[in-house]
Amino acid sequence: MPIVVRPHPESSSEYDLEHVTGQCRFKACLSLGLEEIPAFVFPMSDEEAIQRSWLENEARGDLTYSDRAYWTERIFKQYSGDGHTAQEALEMAADYLGVTTQTVMRYYRLVALPEGLKEMVDQGILPSGAAGEIVRNTYDGAQVEESQQAMTERASWFLGLDRDAREHGIKSLQDLG
């Protein structure tokens, strides 16, 4: 299956084309030493490129929580940067992604996690619900470094609980906020 590219949106770029879908196929072709890679070239806006890439990845079903958080943030910021209120941007992102506004908020919270905790969520070590509550009750955008340290400490506390106590741990985190 050919990859999908578009003319690069920045005329000053050293590249003529930009990947939209098929990054893994592209890398595989390079590793095989292929000099020509099958591709479809379509002119498209940034919004169309984001949507096409999201839809392909979502259809494959292999998006991690951190991938979903990344895409949610990117799409939400696109709408909030267009002069919409935060609530409007939230609703537009939910419509765009085909999910509820609660799902958008749940994924968006994960953006603030330190990378190590994102990896733990992706690997199923730290439940996404617990991670979301940790962010909701700990993150302070004015003190990012301190917040990330506090999130790491709360995650360590949570992971130290036995399975039965974790449900109460999530409840405790919810009660904090």
Coordinates of C-alpha atoms in Angstrom, one line a residue:
M1 CA 0.0 0.0 0.0
P2 CA 1.5 3.4 -1.0
I3 CA 2.2 6.0 1.6
V4 CA 0.3 9.4 1.5
V5 CA 2.3 12.6 1.3
R6 CA 1.4 16.2 0.6
P7 CA 3.3 19.2 -0.7
H8 CA 5.3 20.5 2.2
P9 CA 3.3 23.4 3.7
E10 CA 6.4 25.5 4.5
S11 CA 8.1 26.7 1.3
S12 CA 11.4 27.2 3.2
S13 CA 11.6 23.5 4.1
E14 CA 14.4 21.5 2.7
Y15 CA 11.8 18.9 1.7
D16 CA 9.3 19.1 -1.0
L17 CA 6.9 16.6 0.6
E18 CA 5.5 15.9 4.0
H19 CA 4.4 12.5 5.4
V20 CA 0.7 12.2 6.1
T21 CA 0.3 8.5 6.5
G22 CA 2.5 5.5 6.2
Q23 CA 5.5 6.6 8.3
C24 CA 6.2 2.9 9.3
R25 CA 5.9 1.8 5.7
F26 CA 8.3 4.6 4.7
K27 CA 10.9 3.6 7.3
A28 CA 10.6 -0.1 6.2
C29 CA 11.2 0.9 2.6
L30 CA 14.3 2.9 3.7
S31 CA 15.6 0.0 5.7
L32 CA 15.3 -2.2 2.7
G33 CA 17.3 0.3 0.7
L34 CA 14.5 1.1 -1.8
E35 CA 15.3 4.2 -3.8
E36 CA 11.7 4.7 -4.9
I37 CA 8.7 4.4 -2.5
P38 CA 5.1 4.1 -3.8
A39 CA 3.2 7.2 -2.7
F40 CA 0.1 9.1 -3.3
V41 CA 0.6 12.9 -3.4
F42 CA -2.5 14.9 -2.4
P43 CA -2.7 18.6 -1.7
M44 CA -4.4 19.0 1.6
S45 CA -4.7 21.5 4.5
D46 CA -3.1 21.0 7.9
E47 CA -6.6 20.0 9.2
E48 CA -7.1 17.5 6.4
A49 CA -3.6 16.0 7.0
I50 CA -4.2 15.7 10.8
Q51 CA -7.6 14.1 10.2
R52 CA -6.3 11.6 7.6
S53 CA -3.4 10.6 9.8
W54 CA -5.7 10.2 12.9
L55 CA -8.2 8.2 11.0
E56 CA -5.6 5.8 9.6
N57 CA -4.0 5.2 13.0
E58 CA -7.4 4.9 14.8
A59 CA -8.6 2.4 12.1
R60 CA -5.6 0.2 12.7
G61 CA -6.4 0.3 16.4
D62 CA -2.9 0.5 17.5
L63 CA -2.9 3.9 19.1
T64 CA -1.5 4.0 22.6
Y65 CA -2.9 6.2 25.3
S66 CA 0.0 8.7 24.8
D67 CA -0.7 8.7 21.0
R68 CA -4.4 9.5 21.7
A69 CA -3.3 12.2 24.2
Y70 CA -1.0 13.7 21.5
W71 CA -3.6 13.7 18.8
T72 CA -6.3 15.1 21.2
E73 CA -4.0 17.9 22.3
R74 CA -3.0 18.7 18.7
I75 CA -6.7 18.8 17.5
F76 CA -7.9 20.7 20.6
K77 CA -5.2 23.3 20.2
Q78 CA -6.0 23.7 16.5
Y79 CA -9.6 24.7 17.4
S80 CA -8.8 26.7 20.5
G81 CA -6.2 28.7 18.4
D82 CA -8.9 29.6 15.9
G83 CA -10.6 32.0 18.3
H84 CA -13.1 29.5 19.8
T85 CA -13.8 29.3 23.5
A86 CA -12.3 26.3 25.4
Q87 CA -15.8 24.7 25.5
E88 CA -16.3 25.2 21.8
A89 CA -12.8 23.8 21.0
L90 CA -13.6 20.8 23.3
E91 CA -16.8 20.1 21.5
M92 CA -15.3 20.5 18.1
A93 CA -12.4 18.2 19.0
A94 CA -14.9 15.6 20.3
D95 CA -16.9 15.8 17.0
Y96 CA -13.7 15.6 14.9
L97 CA -12.4 12.6 16.8
G98 CA -15.8 10.9 17.0
V99 CA -15.7 10.7 20.8
T100 CA -17.4 12.3 23.8
T101 CA -16.1 15.5 25.4
Q102 CA -15.4 13.5 28.5
T103 CA -13.1 11.3 26.4
V104 CA -11.3 14.3 25.0
M105 CA -10.8 15.7 28.5
R106 CA -9.5 12.3 29.8
Y107 CA -6.9 12.0 27.0
Y108 CA -6.0 15.6 27.2
R109 CA -5.1 15.3 30.9
L110 CA -2.5 12.6 30.0
V111 CA -0.5 15.1 28.0
A112 CA 0.8 16.7 31.3
L113 CA 2.2 13.4 32.5
P114 CA 6.0 13.0 32.7
E115 CA 7.2 10.7 29.9
G116 CA 8.0 7.8 32.2
L117 CA 4.4 7.8 33.5
K118 CA 3.1 8.0 29.9
E119 CA 5.1 4.9 29.1
M120 CA 3.7 3.1 32.2
V121 CA 0.1 4.0 31.1
D122 CA 0.9 2.7 27.5
Q123 CA 2.3 -0.5 29.0
G124 CA -0.7 -1.1 31.2
I125 CA 1.3 -0.7 34.4
L126 CA -0.4 2.5 35.6
P127 CA -4.2 2.5 34.8
S128 CA -5.2 5.5 32.7
G129 CA -8.0 6.4 35.1
A130 CA -5.5 6.6 38.0
A131 CA -3.1 8.6 35.8
G132 CA -5.9 11.0 34.8
E133 CA -6.8 11.6 38.5
I134 CA -3.2 12.1 39.4
V135 CA -2.9 14.8 36.7
R136 CA -6.2 16.4 37.6
N137 CA -5.3 16.8 41.3
T138 CA -1.6 17.5 40.9
Y139 CA -0.8 19.4 37.7
D140 CA -0.1 23.2 38.0
G141 CA 0.8 24.7 34.6
A142 CA 2.7 27.5 36.4
Q143 CA 5.0 25.0 38.1
V144 CA 5.5 22.2 35.6
E145 CA 8.7 20.7 37.0
E146 CA 7.3 20.5 40.6
S147 CA 4.0 19.1 39.2
Q148 CA 5.8 16.4 37.3
Q149 CA 7.8 15.4 40.4
A150 CA 4.5 15.3 42.5
M151 CA 2.8 13.2 39.8
T152 CA 5.7 10.7 39.9
E153 CA 5.5 10.5 43.7
R154 CA 1.7 10.0 43.6
A155 CA 2.1 7.3 40.9
S156 CA 4.7 5.5 43.0
W157 CA 2.3 5.7 46.0
F158 CA -0.6 4.3 43.9
L159 CA 1.5 1.5 42.4
G160 CA 2.6 0.5 45.9
L161 CA -0.9 -0.3 46.8
D162 CA -2.3 -3.8 46.4
R163 CA -4.9 -4.5 43.8
D164 CA -7.9 -4.1 46.3
A165 CA -6.5 -0.9 47.7
R166 CA -6.0 0.7 44.3
E167 CA -9.8 1.4 43.9
H168 CA -9.7 3.2 47.2
G169 CA -6.6 5.0 46.0
I170 CA -8.4 6.3 42.9
K171 CA -11.3 7.4 45.1
S172 CA -8.8 9.2 47.4
L173 CA -7.3 11.0 44.4
Q174 CA -10.8 12.0 43.2
D175 CA -11.7 13.4 46.7
L176 CA -8.5 15.6 46.6
G177 CA -9.8 17.6 43.7

